[in-house]
Amino acid sequence: MAPPFTDDKSPICIPFILNRLKLHRQQQTSSSQPPPPLIIGLNGIQGVGKSTLVVPLAAALQQEGIPTLVCSIDDFYLTHEDQVALARANPENALWQVRGEPGTHDIPLLKSVFSSLLRHEQTLLPQYDKALFSGQGDRLPSSSWIPINHSSNSPPLQVIILEGWCVGFRPIPPSAITAKHTSPSRTLHQHRLEHLLAINEKLKEYDQVTDMFGAFLHIDSENIEYVYDWRQEQEEHLRLARGDPDAGMTREQVIKFVDAYYPAYELYSEGLRNGLLPEKPGAQLRIIVGRDRKVKQVVEI
Protein backbone atom coordinates (compact mmCIF):
# COMPACT_ATOMS: atom_id res chain seq x y z
CA MET A 1 0.00 0.00 0.00
CA ALA A 2 1.29 3.48 -0.89
CA PRO A 3 2.33 5.78 1.98
CA PRO A 4 0.08 8.76 2.76
CA PHE A 5 0.53 11.65 0.34
CA THR A 6 3.01 14.26 1.55
CA ASP A 7 3.24 17.39 -0.55
CA ASP A 8 6.95 18.09 -0.74
CA LYS A 9 6.72 19.40 -4.33
CA SER A 10 4.49 22.51 -4.06
CA PRO A 11 7.05 24.35 -1.90
CA ILE A 12 9.55 23.76 -4.72
CA CYS A 13 7.20 24.52 -7.61
CA ILE A 14 5.51 27.69 -6.31
CA PRO A 15 8.62 29.93 -6.16
CA PHE A 16 9.59 28.66 -9.61
CA ILE A 17 6.15 29.48 -11.02
CA LEU A 18 6.06 32.92 -9.39
CA ASN A 19 9.45 33.76 -10.89
CA ARG A 20 8.42 32.57 -14.36
CA LEU A 21 5.17 34.53 -14.09
CA LYS A 22 7.11 37.67 -13.17
CA LEU A 23 9.36 37.25 -16.21
CA HIS A 24 6.33 36.50 -18.37
CA ARG A 25 4.68 39.77 -17.33
CA GLN A 26 7.85 41.74 -18.00
CA GLN A 27 7.95 40.44 -21.55
CA GLN A 28 4.48 41.75 -22.36
CA THR A 29 4.48 45.02 -24.30
CA SER A 30 0.78 45.90 -24.44
CA SER A 31 -0.72 47.75 -21.47
CA SER A 32 -4.18 48.19 -22.98
CA GLN A 33 -5.39 44.75 -21.90
CA PRO A 34 -4.46 42.07 -19.38
CA PRO A 35 -1.39 40.05 -20.40
CA PRO A 36 -2.07 36.56 -21.72
CA PRO A 37 -1.87 33.84 -19.08
CA LEU A 38 1.31 31.88 -18.58
CA ILE A 39 0.81 28.32 -19.83
CA ILE A 40 2.66 25.71 -17.78
CA GLY A 41 3.04 22.11 -18.88
CA LEU A 42 3.19 19.45 -16.17
CA ASN A 43 4.46 15.98 -17.04
CA GLY A 44 4.73 12.99 -14.76
CA ILE A 45 4.52 9.25 -15.30
CA GLN A 46 1.30 7.58 -14.24
CA GLY A 47 0.95 7.24 -10.50
CA VAL A 48 3.71 9.69 -9.61
CA GLY A 49 1.13 12.08 -8.15
CA LYS A 50 0.86 14.85 -10.75
CA SER A 51 -2.95 14.99 -10.54
CA THR A 52 -2.68 15.23 -6.76
CA LEU A 53 0.02 17.90 -7.01
CA VAL A 54 -2.01 20.32 -9.14
CA VAL A 55 -4.60 20.76 -6.36
CA PRO A 56 -2.24 22.37 -3.80
CA LEU A 57 -0.42 24.16 -6.63
CA ALA A 58 -3.59 25.86 -7.83
CA ALA A 59 -4.71 26.59 -4.25
CA ALA A 60 -1.36 28.21 -3.41
CA LEU A 61 -1.45 30.37 -6.54
CA GLN A 62 -5.04 31.42 -5.83
CA GLN A 63 -3.97 32.45 -2.32
CA GLU A 64 -1.32 34.62 -3.96
CA GLY A 65 -4.10 36.35 -5.89
CA ILE A 66 -3.22 34.59 -9.14
CA PRO A 67 -6.29 33.23 -10.95
CA THR A 68 -5.31 29.76 -12.12
CA LEU A 69 -6.91 27.15 -14.38
CA VAL A 70 -5.90 23.49 -14.21
CA CYS A 71 -6.80 21.16 -17.06
CA SER A 72 -5.79 17.67 -18.16
CA ILE A 73 -4.81 16.49 -21.60
CA ASP A 74 -7.16 13.56 -20.87
CA ASP A 75 -10.11 15.88 -21.47
CA PHE A 76 -8.91 16.33 -25.03
CA TYR A 77 -9.05 12.69 -26.04
CA LEU A 78 -10.69 11.96 -29.37
CA THR A 79 -14.40 11.30 -29.26
CA HIS A 80 -15.33 7.64 -28.95
CA GLU A 81 -16.39 7.60 -32.59
CA ASP A 82 -13.07 9.03 -33.78
CA GLN A 83 -11.07 6.71 -31.52
CA VAL A 84 -12.91 3.69 -32.89
CA ALA A 85 -12.25 4.94 -36.43
CA LEU A 86 -8.53 5.35 -35.68
CA ALA A 87 -8.33 1.83 -34.25
CA ARG A 88 -10.18 0.32 -37.23
CA ALA A 89 -7.97 2.16 -39.71
CA ASN A 90 -4.87 0.79 -37.98
CA PRO A 91 -5.94 -2.70 -36.82
CA GLU A 92 -2.40 -4.05 -36.46
CA ASN A 93 -1.10 -1.08 -34.46
CA ALA A 94 -1.75 -2.09 -30.84
CA LEU A 95 -0.78 1.40 -29.64
CA TRP A 96 -3.90 2.90 -31.22
CA GLN A 97 -6.39 0.26 -30.15
CA VAL A 98 -6.96 2.14 -26.88
CA ARG A 99 -6.80 5.79 -25.91
CA GLY A 100 -3.61 7.20 -24.46
CA GLU A 101 -0.73 7.25 -26.92
CA PRO A 102 0.06 10.30 -29.08
CA GLY A 103 -2.46 10.35 -31.89
CA THR A 104 -5.47 9.69 -29.65
CA HIS A 105 -5.91 13.33 -28.60
CA ASP A 106 -7.77 16.12 -30.41
CA ILE A 107 -4.87 18.53 -30.74
CA PRO A 108 -6.73 21.06 -32.96
CA LEU A 109 -9.35 21.35 -30.20
CA LEU A 110 -6.69 21.78 -27.51
CA LYS A 111 -4.88 24.43 -29.54
CA SER A 112 -8.16 26.25 -30.22
CA VAL A 113 -9.10 26.28 -26.52
CA PHE A 114 -5.68 27.57 -25.47
CA SER A 115 -5.63 30.22 -28.19
CA SER A 116 -9.00 31.47 -26.95
CA LEU A 117 -7.83 31.49 -23.32
CA LEU A 118 -4.70 33.44 -24.26
CA ARG A 119 -6.98 36.14 -25.66
CA HIS A 120 -9.16 36.05 -22.51
CA GLU A 121 -12.18 35.15 -24.63
CA GLN A 122 -15.23 33.23 -23.44
CA THR A 123 -14.21 29.60 -23.70
CA LEU A 124 -15.69 26.18 -22.99
CA LEU A 125 -13.32 23.63 -21.46
CA PRO A 126 -14.08 20.10 -22.74
CA GLN A 127 -14.87 17.28 -20.33
CA TYR A 128 -14.24 13.58 -20.92
CA ASP A 129 -15.90 10.65 -19.16
CA LYS A 130 -13.62 7.60 -19.10
CA ALA A 131 -16.43 5.37 -17.82
CA LEU A 132 -18.62 5.63 -20.92
CA PHE A 133 -18.80 2.78 -23.46
CA SER A 134 -17.75 0.22 -20.84
CA GLY A 135 -14.57 2.08 -20.01
CA GLN A 136 -13.60 3.05 -23.55
CA GLY A 137 -14.69 6.60 -22.71
CA ASP A 138 -16.14 9.49 -24.67
CA ARG A 139 -16.17 13.27 -24.71
CA LEU A 140 -19.19 14.74 -22.99
CA PRO A 141 -21.56 17.03 -24.97
CA SER A 142 -20.61 20.71 -25.03
CA SER A 143 -23.51 21.47 -22.68
CA SER A 144 -21.42 19.76 -19.97
CA TRP A 145 -18.21 21.65 -20.71
CA ILE A 146 -16.87 24.15 -18.14
CA PRO A 147 -17.37 27.82 -19.03
CA ILE A 148 -14.28 30.01 -18.64
CA ASN A 149 -14.28 33.83 -18.85
CA HIS A 150 -18.08 33.88 -19.05
CA SER A 151 -18.52 36.19 -16.08
CA SER A 152 -17.59 39.86 -16.21
CA ASN A 153 -16.80 39.63 -12.49
CA SER A 154 -14.14 36.96 -13.00
CA PRO A 155 -10.57 38.27 -12.90
CA PRO A 156 -8.51 37.41 -15.99
CA LEU A 157 -6.59 34.17 -15.84
CA GLN A 158 -2.90 34.51 -15.12
CA VAL A 159 -1.81 30.87 -15.11
CA ILE A 160 -2.96 27.77 -16.99
CA ILE A 161 -1.55 24.38 -15.98
CA LEU A 162 -1.91 21.51 -18.46
CA GLU A 163 -1.10 18.16 -16.84
CA GLY A 164 -0.74 14.74 -18.37
CA TRP A 165 1.54 11.74 -18.71
CA CYS A 166 2.56 12.65 -22.28
CA VAL A 167 2.48 16.45 -21.97
CA GLY A 168 5.68 17.87 -23.44
CA PHE A 169 6.75 14.82 -25.43
CA ARG A 170 8.43 15.97 -28.63
CA PRO A 171 9.05 13.82 -31.72
CA ILE A 172 12.55 12.51 -32.29
CA PRO A 173 14.37 11.71 -35.57
CA PRO A 174 13.23 8.46 -37.23
CA SER A 175 16.81 7.22 -37.01
CA ALA A 176 16.59 7.54 -33.21
CA ILE A 177 13.36 5.51 -33.23
CA THR A 178 15.11 2.80 -35.24
CA ALA A 179 18.10 2.79 -32.90
CA LYS A 180 15.91 2.48 -29.81
CA HIS A 181 13.80 -0.22 -31.44
CA THR A 182 16.85 -2.39 -32.13
CA SER A 183 18.35 -1.83 -28.66
CA PRO A 184 17.36 -3.78 -25.53
CA SER A 185 14.09 -2.39 -24.17
CA ARG A 186 11.17 -3.35 -21.99
CA THR A 187 8.35 -2.86 -24.52
CA LEU A 188 9.58 -1.37 -27.81
CA HIS A 189 10.44 -4.77 -29.27
CA GLN A 190 6.79 -5.77 -28.86
CA HIS A 191 5.80 -3.33 -31.61
CA ARG A 192 6.68 -3.06 -35.28
CA LEU A 193 8.99 -0.23 -36.19
CA GLU A 194 6.46 1.36 -38.55
CA HIS A 195 3.93 1.56 -35.73
CA LEU A 196 6.38 3.44 -33.50
CA LEU A 197 7.20 5.72 -36.41
CA ALA A 198 3.49 6.43 -36.90
CA ILE A 199 3.19 7.49 -33.25
CA ASN A 200 6.24 9.70 -33.65
CA GLU A 201 4.80 11.32 -36.77
CA LYS A 202 1.55 12.13 -34.96
CA LEU A 203 3.53 13.69 -32.13
CA LYS A 204 4.69 16.48 -34.45
CA GLU A 205 1.18 17.93 -34.18
CA TYR A 206 1.57 18.20 -30.39
CA ASP A 207 4.43 20.67 -30.86
CA GLN A 208 1.80 23.29 -31.71
CA VAL A 209 0.67 23.15 -28.08
CA THR A 210 4.06 22.49 -26.50
CA ASP A 211 5.41 25.64 -28.15
CA MET A 212 2.81 27.63 -26.18
CA PHE A 213 4.41 26.68 -22.87
CA GLY A 214 6.09 29.48 -20.96
CA ALA A 215 7.26 27.07 -18.28
CA PHE A 216 7.43 23.34 -17.71
CA LEU A 217 7.36 21.07 -14.68
CA HIS A 218 8.70 17.53 -15.08
CA ILE A 219 8.03 15.14 -12.21
CA ASP A 220 10.59 12.48 -13.07
CA SER A 221 11.52 9.29 -11.25
CA GLU A 222 14.79 7.55 -10.47
CA ASN A 223 13.42 4.53 -12.32
CA ILE A 224 10.55 4.71 -14.82
CA GLU A 225 9.60 1.12 -14.04
CA TYR A 226 8.22 2.34 -10.70
CA VAL A 227 5.09 3.11 -12.75
CA TYR A 228 4.06 -0.55 -12.55
CA ASP A 229 4.16 -0.58 -8.75
CA TRP A 230 2.47 2.80 -8.47
CA ARG A 231 -0.37 1.72 -10.72
CA GLN A 232 -0.79 -1.46 -8.68
CA GLU A 233 -1.03 0.66 -5.52
CA GLN A 234 -3.81 2.69 -7.14
CA GLU A 235 -5.75 -0.51 -7.74
CA GLU A 236 -5.23 -1.55 -4.10
CA HIS A 237 -6.59 1.81 -2.96
CA LEU A 238 -9.62 1.26 -5.20
CA ARG A 239 -10.31 -2.14 -3.63
CA LEU A 240 -9.94 -0.67 -0.15
CA ALA A 241 -12.19 2.31 -0.92
CA ARG A 242 -14.93 0.08 -2.33
CA GLY A 243 -14.53 -2.67 0.23
CA ASP A 244 -14.44 -5.13 -2.64
CA PRO A 245 -11.42 -7.44 -2.96
CA ASP A 246 -12.33 -8.13 -6.58
CA ALA A 247 -12.45 -4.47 -7.66
CA GLY A 248 -9.74 -3.02 -9.86
CA MET A 249 -7.18 -4.72 -12.07
CA THR A 250 -5.10 -7.75 -11.19
CA ARG A 251 -1.30 -7.56 -11.28
CA GLU A 252 -1.29 -9.13 -14.75
CA GLN A 253 -3.89 -6.64 -15.97
CA VAL A 254 -1.89 -3.74 -14.55
CA ILE A 255 1.20 -4.87 -16.46
CA LYS A 256 -0.77 -5.13 -19.69
CA PHE A 257 -2.34 -1.72 -19.08
CA VAL A 258 0.95 0.08 -18.37
CA ASP A 259 2.67 -1.71 -21.26
CA ALA A 260 0.30 0.15 -23.60
CA TYR A 261 1.83 3.46 -22.48
CA TYR A 262 5.38 2.42 -21.70
CA PRO A 263 6.78 2.64 -25.27
CA ALA A 264 6.35 6.42 -25.18
CA TYR A 265 8.29 6.60 -21.91
CA GLU A 266 11.11 4.66 -23.52
CA LEU A 267 11.11 6.88 -26.60
CA TYR A 268 10.60 10.36 -25.19
CA SER A 269 11.71 10.58 -21.53
CA GLU A 270 15.27 11.36 -22.57
CA GLY A 271 14.07 14.39 -24.51
CA LEU A 272 12.29 15.78 -21.45
CA ARG A 273 15.39 15.30 -19.33
CA ASN A 274 17.58 17.07 -21.85
CA GLY A 275 15.31 20.11 -21.80
CA LEU A 276 12.02 20.84 -23.52
CA LEU A 277 12.40 24.60 -23.98
CA PRO A 278 16.01 25.28 -25.04
CA GLU A 279 15.11 28.79 -26.20
CA LYS A 280 13.88 29.61 -22.67
CA PRO A 281 16.74 28.84 -20.25
CA GLY A 282 15.54 28.31 -16.70
CA ALA A 283 11.93 27.72 -17.77
CA GLN A 284 11.94 24.00 -16.91
CA LEU A 285 12.03 22.40 -13.49
CA ARG A 286 12.86 18.69 -13.24
CA ILE A 287 11.91 17.12 -9.92
CA ILE A 288 13.24 13.60 -9.47
CA VAL A 289 11.45 11.34 -6.99
CA GLY A 290 12.25 7.95 -5.53
CA ARG A 291 10.15 4.84 -5.13
CA ASP A 292 8.35 6.55 -2.21
CA ARG A 293 7.44 9.48 -4.55
CA LYS A 294 9.43 11.86 -2.35
CA VAL A 295 11.76 14.43 -3.89
CA LYS A 296 15.38 13.28 -4.22
CA GLN A 297 16.78 15.90 -6.58
CA VAL A 298 15.76 19.15 -8.27
CA VAL A 299 17.27 20.37 -11.53
CA GLU A 300 16.54 23.69 -13.26
CA ILE A 301 16.99 23.51 -17.01
Tab-separated table of C-alpha atoms in Angstrom:
chain	number	residue	atom	x	y	z
A	1	MET	CA	0.000	0.000	0.000
A	2	ALA	CA	1.291	3.485	-0.889
A	3	PRO	CA	2.329	5.783	1.983
A	4	PRO	CA	0.083	8.765	2.761
A	5	PHE	CA	0.533	11.653	0.339
A	6	THR	CA	3.010	14.257	1.553
A	7	ASP	CA	3.239	17.392	-0.553
A	8	ASP	CA	6.951	18.088	-0.744
A	9	LYS	CA	6.724	19.397	-4.329
A	10	SER	CA	4.493	22.509	-4.064
A	11	PRO	CA	7.052	24.355	-1.898
A	12	ILE	CA	9.545	23.760	-4.721
A	13	CYS	CA	7.196	24.518	-7.608
A	14	ILE	CA	5.506	27.685	-6.306
A	15	PRO	CA	8.625	29.926	-6.157
A	16	PHE	CA	9.594	28.658	-9.607
A	17	ILE	CA	6.151	29.483	-11.021
A	18	LEU	CA	6.059	32.919	-9.392
A	19	ASN	CA	9.447	33.759	-10.894
A	20	ARG	CA	8.423	32.570	-14.362
A	21	LEU	CA	5.173	34.533	-14.090
A	22	LYS	CA	7.109	37.675	-13.168
A	23	LEU	CA	9.364	37.252	-16.205
A	24	HIS	CA	6.326	36.499	-18.375
A	25	ARG	CA	4.684	39.766	-17.332
A	26	GLN	CA	7.854	41.738	-17.996
A	27	GLN	CA	7.955	40.436	-21.548
A	28	GLN	CA	4.480	41.754	-22.363
A	29	THR	CA	4.481	45.020	-24.304
A	30	SER	CA	0.777	45.898	-24.441
A	31	SER	CA	-0.720	47.747	-21.471
A	32	SER	CA	-4.181	48.195	-22.975
A	33	GLN	CA	-5.390	44.753	-21.900
A	34	PRO	CA	-4.456	42.066	-19.383
A	35	PRO	CA	-1.388	40.052	-20.401
A	36	PRO	CA	-2.067	36.563	-21.719
A	37	PRO	CA	-1.875	33.840	-19.076
A	38	LEU	CA	1.308	31.879	-18.578
A	39	ILE	CA	0.812	28.317	-19.830
A	40	ILE	CA	2.660	25.708	-17.781
A	41	GLY	CA	3.039	22.105	-18.882
A	42	LEU	CA	3.188	19.451	-16.168
A	43	ASN	CA	4.462	15.981	-17.042
A	44	GLY	CA	4.728	12.986	-14.757
A	45	ILE	CA	4.518	9.245	-15.296
A	46	GLN	CA	1.304	7.578	-14.240
A	47	GLY	CA	0.951	7.237	-10.501
A	48	VAL	CA	3.712	9.694	-9.611
A	49	GLY	CA	1.132	12.084	-8.148
A	50	LYS	CA	0.861	14.850	-10.752
A	51	SER	CA	-2.950	14.990	-10.544
A	52	THR	CA	-2.677	15.226	-6.762
A	53	LEU	CA	0.017	17.905	-7.014
A	54	VAL	CA	-2.006	20.324	-9.143
A	55	VAL	CA	-4.602	20.755	-6.365
A	56	PRO	CA	-2.238	22.371	-3.801
A	57	LEU	CA	-0.422	24.159	-6.628
A	58	ALA	CA	-3.591	25.855	-7.830
A	59	ALA	CA	-4.706	26.590	-4.255
A	60	ALA	CA	-1.363	28.208	-3.409
A	61	LEU	CA	-1.447	30.368	-6.545
A	62	GLN	CA	-5.036	31.425	-5.833
A	63	GLN	CA	-3.971	32.446	-2.323
A	64	GLU	CA	-1.320	34.625	-3.956
A	65	GLY	CA	-4.100	36.350	-5.890
A	66	ILE	CA	-3.224	34.587	-9.137
A	67	PRO	CA	-6.291	33.227	-10.954
A	68	THR	CA	-5.309	29.756	-12.119
A	69	LEU	CA	-6.906	27.149	-14.379
A	70	VAL	CA	-5.901	23.490	-14.209
A	71	CYS	CA	-6.796	21.158	-17.057
A	72	SER	CA	-5.786	17.671	-18.161
A	73	ILE	CA	-4.811	16.487	-21.595
A	74	ASP	CA	-7.155	13.563	-20.868
A	75	ASP	CA	-10.114	15.880	-21.471
A	76	PHE	CA	-8.910	16.327	-25.035
A	77	TYR	CA	-9.047	12.687	-26.042
A	78	LEU	CA	-10.687	11.959	-29.373
A	79	THR	CA	-14.401	11.302	-29.264
A	80	HIS	CA	-15.329	7.643	-28.951
A	81	GLU	CA	-16.389	7.602	-32.586
A	82	ASP	CA	-13.066	9.027	-33.776
A	83	GLN	CA	-11.069	6.707	-31.518
A	84	VAL	CA	-12.907	3.692	-32.895
A	85	ALA	CA	-12.247	4.942	-36.428
A	86	LEU	CA	-8.527	5.354	-35.678
A	87	ALA	CA	-8.334	1.830	-34.251
A	88	ARG	CA	-10.178	0.317	-37.226
A	89	ALA	CA	-7.971	2.161	-39.710
A	90	ASN	CA	-4.865	0.786	-37.981
A	91	PRO	CA	-5.939	-2.700	-36.825
A	92	GLU	CA	-2.400	-4.047	-36.460
A	93	ASN	CA	-1.096	-1.079	-34.465
A	94	ALA	CA	-1.753	-2.086	-30.844
A	95	LEU	CA	-0.777	1.401	-29.640
A	96	TRP	CA	-3.895	2.902	-31.222
A	97	GLN	CA	-6.387	0.256	-30.151
A	98	VAL	CA	-6.963	2.137	-26.880
A	99	ARG	CA	-6.800	5.790	-25.914
A	100	GLY	CA	-3.611	7.201	-24.455
A	101	GLU	CA	-0.732	7.249	-26.919
A	102	PRO	CA	0.063	10.301	-29.083
A	103	GLY	CA	-2.458	10.349	-31.889
A	104	THR	CA	-5.465	9.688	-29.651
A	105	HIS	CA	-5.914	13.334	-28.599
A	106	ASP	CA	-7.770	16.116	-30.409
A	107	ILE	CA	-4.873	18.535	-30.743
A	108	PRO	CA	-6.728	21.062	-32.959
A	109	LEU	CA	-9.353	21.354	-30.203
A	110	LEU	CA	-6.695	21.777	-27.515
A	111	LYS	CA	-4.882	24.428	-29.544
A	112	SER	CA	-8.155	26.248	-30.215
A	113	VAL	CA	-9.096	26.279	-26.523
A	114	PHE	CA	-5.682	27.568	-25.466
A	115	SER	CA	-5.632	30.220	-28.188
A	116	SER	CA	-9.003	31.465	-26.950
A	117	LEU	CA	-7.830	31.489	-23.322
A	118	LEU	CA	-4.695	33.437	-24.259
A	119	ARG	CA	-6.978	36.143	-25.656
A	120	HIS	CA	-9.158	36.049	-22.509
A	121	GLU	CA	-12.181	35.145	-24.627
A	122	GLN	CA	-15.227	33.228	-23.443
A	123	THR	CA	-14.215	29.600	-23.695
A	124	LEU	CA	-15.690	26.183	-22.993
A	125	LEU	CA	-13.318	23.628	-21.456
A	126	PRO	CA	-14.080	20.096	-22.742
A	127	GLN	CA	-14.870	17.278	-20.333
A	128	TYR	CA	-14.241	13.579	-20.922
A	129	ASP	CA	-15.897	10.651	-19.159
A	130	LYS	CA	-13.619	7.597	-19.099
A	131	ALA	CA	-16.431	5.368	-17.817
A	132	LEU	CA	-18.624	5.633	-20.922
A	133	PHE	CA	-18.803	2.785	-23.456
A	134	SER	CA	-17.746	0.221	-20.837
A	135	GLY	CA	-14.566	2.083	-20.009
A	136	GLN	CA	-13.596	3.050	-23.547
A	137	GLY	CA	-14.690	6.603	-22.711
A	138	ASP	CA	-16.138	9.485	-24.674
A	139	ARG	CA	-16.174	13.266	-24.713
A	140	LEU	CA	-19.195	14.745	-22.993
A	141	PRO	CA	-21.559	17.025	-24.969
A	142	SER	CA	-20.615	20.706	-25.029
A	143	SER	CA	-23.510	21.473	-22.679
A	144	SER	CA	-21.421	19.757	-19.968
A	145	TRP	CA	-18.207	21.654	-20.706
A	146	ILE	CA	-16.867	24.146	-18.140
A	147	PRO	CA	-17.369	27.818	-19.032
A	148	ILE	CA	-14.282	30.006	-18.644
A	149	ASN	CA	-14.279	33.831	-18.851
A	150	HIS	CA	-18.079	33.876	-19.052
A	151	SER	CA	-18.517	36.186	-16.076
A	152	SER	CA	-17.594	39.861	-16.211
A	153	ASN	CA	-16.803	39.630	-12.494
A	154	SER	CA	-14.142	36.964	-12.995
A	155	PRO	CA	-10.573	38.274	-12.904
A	156	PRO	CA	-8.511	37.414	-15.990
A	157	LEU	CA	-6.593	34.170	-15.842
A	158	GLN	CA	-2.898	34.512	-15.115
A	159	VAL	CA	-1.806	30.874	-15.106
A	160	ILE	CA	-2.964	27.767	-16.993
A	161	ILE	CA	-1.555	24.376	-15.979
A	162	LEU	CA	-1.905	21.505	-18.458
A	163	GLU	CA	-1.096	18.159	-16.839
A	164	GLY	CA	-0.735	14.737	-18.369
A	165	TRP	CA	1.539	11.735	-18.707
A	166	CYS	CA	2.559	12.649	-22.278
A	167	VAL	CA	2.476	16.451	-21.973
A	168	GLY	CA	5.677	17.867	-23.441
A	169	PHE	CA	6.751	14.824	-25.428
A	170	ARG	CA	8.425	15.971	-28.628
A	171	PRO	CA	9.048	13.816	-31.722
A	172	ILE	CA	12.553	12.512	-32.293
A	173	PRO	CA	14.367	11.710	-35.567
A	174	PRO	CA	13.228	8.461	-37.231
A	175	SER	CA	16.813	7.220	-37.007
A	176	ALA	CA	16.586	7.539	-33.212
A	177	ILE	CA	13.359	5.512	-33.228
A	178	THR	CA	15.110	2.799	-35.240
A	179	ALA	CA	18.095	2.785	-32.902
A	180	LYS	CA	15.907	2.481	-29.814
A	181	HIS	CA	13.801	-0.223	-31.443
A	182	THR	CA	16.852	-2.387	-32.127
A	183	SER	CA	18.351	-1.827	-28.664
A	184	PRO	CA	17.356	-3.781	-25.534
A	185	SER	CA	14.088	-2.392	-24.174
A	186	ARG	CA	11.166	-3.354	-21.992
A	187	THR	CA	8.349	-2.863	-24.518
A	188	LEU	CA	9.584	-1.368	-27.813
A	189	HIS	CA	10.440	-4.767	-29.269
A	190	GLN	CA	6.787	-5.770	-28.860
A	191	HIS	CA	5.803	-3.331	-31.613
A	192	ARG	CA	6.682	-3.061	-35.284
A	193	LEU	CA	8.991	-0.231	-36.190
A	194	GLU	CA	6.459	1.361	-38.547
A	195	HIS	CA	3.933	1.559	-35.727
A	196	LEU	CA	6.380	3.437	-33.502
A	197	LEU	CA	7.202	5.724	-36.411
A	198	ALA	CA	3.487	6.429	-36.900
A	199	ILE	CA	3.186	7.487	-33.246
A	200	ASN	CA	6.242	9.696	-33.652
A	201	GLU	CA	4.798	11.317	-36.774
A	202	LYS	CA	1.546	12.129	-34.959
A	203	LEU	CA	3.530	13.691	-32.133
A	204	LYS	CA	4.685	16.476	-34.453
A	205	GLU	CA	1.182	17.933	-34.180
A	206	TYR	CA	1.570	18.198	-30.395
A	207	ASP	CA	4.428	20.671	-30.856
A	208	GLN	CA	1.797	23.292	-31.712
A	209	VAL	CA	0.671	23.154	-28.085
A	210	THR	CA	4.061	22.493	-26.497
A	211	ASP	CA	5.413	25.640	-28.155
A	212	MET	CA	2.812	27.632	-26.182
A	213	PHE	CA	4.405	26.676	-22.866
A	214	GLY	CA	6.092	29.476	-20.964
A	215	ALA	CA	7.255	27.072	-18.278
A	216	PHE	CA	7.435	23.342	-17.714
A	217	LEU	CA	7.356	21.066	-14.679
A	218	HIS	CA	8.696	17.534	-15.079
A	219	ILE	CA	8.030	15.145	-12.205
A	220	ASP	CA	10.588	12.481	-13.075
A	221	SER	CA	11.522	9.294	-11.249
A	222	GLU	CA	14.792	7.554	-10.467
A	223	ASN	CA	13.415	4.529	-12.316
A	224	ILE	CA	10.549	4.709	-14.817
A	225	GLU	CA	9.597	1.115	-14.038
A	226	TYR	CA	8.219	2.343	-10.704
A	227	VAL	CA	5.094	3.112	-12.755
A	228	TYR	CA	4.059	-0.545	-12.552
A	229	ASP	CA	4.156	-0.582	-8.750
A	230	TRP	CA	2.470	2.803	-8.469
A	231	ARG	CA	-0.368	1.718	-10.723
A	232	GLN	CA	-0.786	-1.458	-8.678
A	233	GLU	CA	-1.026	0.660	-5.518
A	234	GLN	CA	-3.808	2.692	-7.138
A	235	GLU	CA	-5.750	-0.511	-7.743
A	236	GLU	CA	-5.226	-1.548	-4.102
A	237	HIS	CA	-6.586	1.811	-2.964
A	238	LEU	CA	-9.616	1.264	-5.204
A	239	ARG	CA	-10.309	-2.140	-3.631
A	240	LEU	CA	-9.937	-0.673	-0.148
A	241	ALA	CA	-12.191	2.310	-0.921
A	242	ARG	CA	-14.931	0.078	-2.331
A	243	GLY	CA	-14.529	-2.673	0.234
A	244	ASP	CA	-14.442	-5.131	-2.644
A	245	PRO	CA	-11.417	-7.439	-2.961
A	246	ASP	CA	-12.328	-8.125	-6.584
A	247	ALA	CA	-12.448	-4.469	-7.656
A	248	GLY	CA	-9.737	-3.024	-9.860
A	249	MET	CA	-7.184	-4.724	-12.068
A	250	THR	CA	-5.101	-7.746	-11.186
A	251	ARG	CA	-1.301	-7.564	-11.283
A	252	GLU	CA	-1.289	-9.133	-14.749
A	253	GLN	CA	-3.892	-6.644	-15.974
A	254	VAL	CA	-1.889	-3.742	-14.551
A	255	ILE	CA	1.203	-4.865	-16.456
A	256	LYS	CA	-0.767	-5.128	-19.690
A	257	PHE	CA	-2.335	-1.715	-19.078
A	258	VAL	CA	0.949	0.080	-18.368
A	259	ASP	CA	2.670	-1.713	-21.257
A	260	ALA	CA	0.301	0.152	-23.600
A	261	TYR	CA	1.830	3.465	-22.481
A	262	TYR	CA	5.379	2.420	-21.700
A	263	PRO	CA	6.777	2.644	-25.272
A	264	ALA	CA	6.345	6.421	-25.177
A	265	TYR	CA	8.289	6.602	-21.910
A	266	GLU	CA	11.114	4.662	-23.516
A	267	LEU	CA	11.108	6.879	-26.597
A	268	TYR	CA	10.597	10.364	-25.187
A	269	SER	CA	11.707	10.581	-21.534
A	270	GLU	CA	15.270	11.363	-22.569
A	271	GLY	CA	14.071	14.393	-24.509
A	272	LEU	CA	12.292	15.781	-21.453
A	273	ARG	CA	15.389	15.296	-19.326
A	274	ASN	CA	17.583	17.071	-21.852
A	275	GLY	CA	15.307	20.113	-21.801
A	276	LEU	CA	12.022	20.839	-23.515
A	277	LEU	CA	12.403	24.601	-23.984
A	278	PRO	CA	16.010	25.284	-25.040
A	279	GLU	CA	15.112	28.794	-26.203
A	280	LYS	CA	13.877	29.610	-22.673
A	281	PRO	CA	16.739	28.839	-20.254
A	282	GLY	CA	15.537	28.309	-16.704
A	283	ALA	CA	11.933	27.718	-17.771
A	284	GLN	CA	11.939	23.999	-16.908
A	285	LEU	CA	12.035	22.396	-13.487
A	286	ARG	CA	12.861	18.694	-13.236
A	287	ILE	CA	11.907	17.121	-9.922
A	288	ILE	CA	13.242	13.604	-9.466
A	289	VAL	CA	11.448	11.343	-6.993
A	290	GLY	CA	12.251	7.949	-5.531
A	291	ARG	CA	10.147	4.843	-5.127
A	292	ASP	CA	8.352	6.552	-2.211
A	293	ARG	CA	7.443	9.476	-4.546
A	294	LYS	CA	9.427	11.860	-2.347
A	295	VAL	CA	11.761	14.429	-3.888
A	296	LYS	CA	15.375	13.277	-4.217
A	297	GLN	CA	16.784	15.900	-6.578
A	298	VAL	CA	15.756	19.154	-8.266
A	299	VAL	CA	17.269	20.372	-11.533
A	300	GLU	CA	16.541	23.690	-13.257
A	301	ILE	CA	16.992	23.514	-17.015
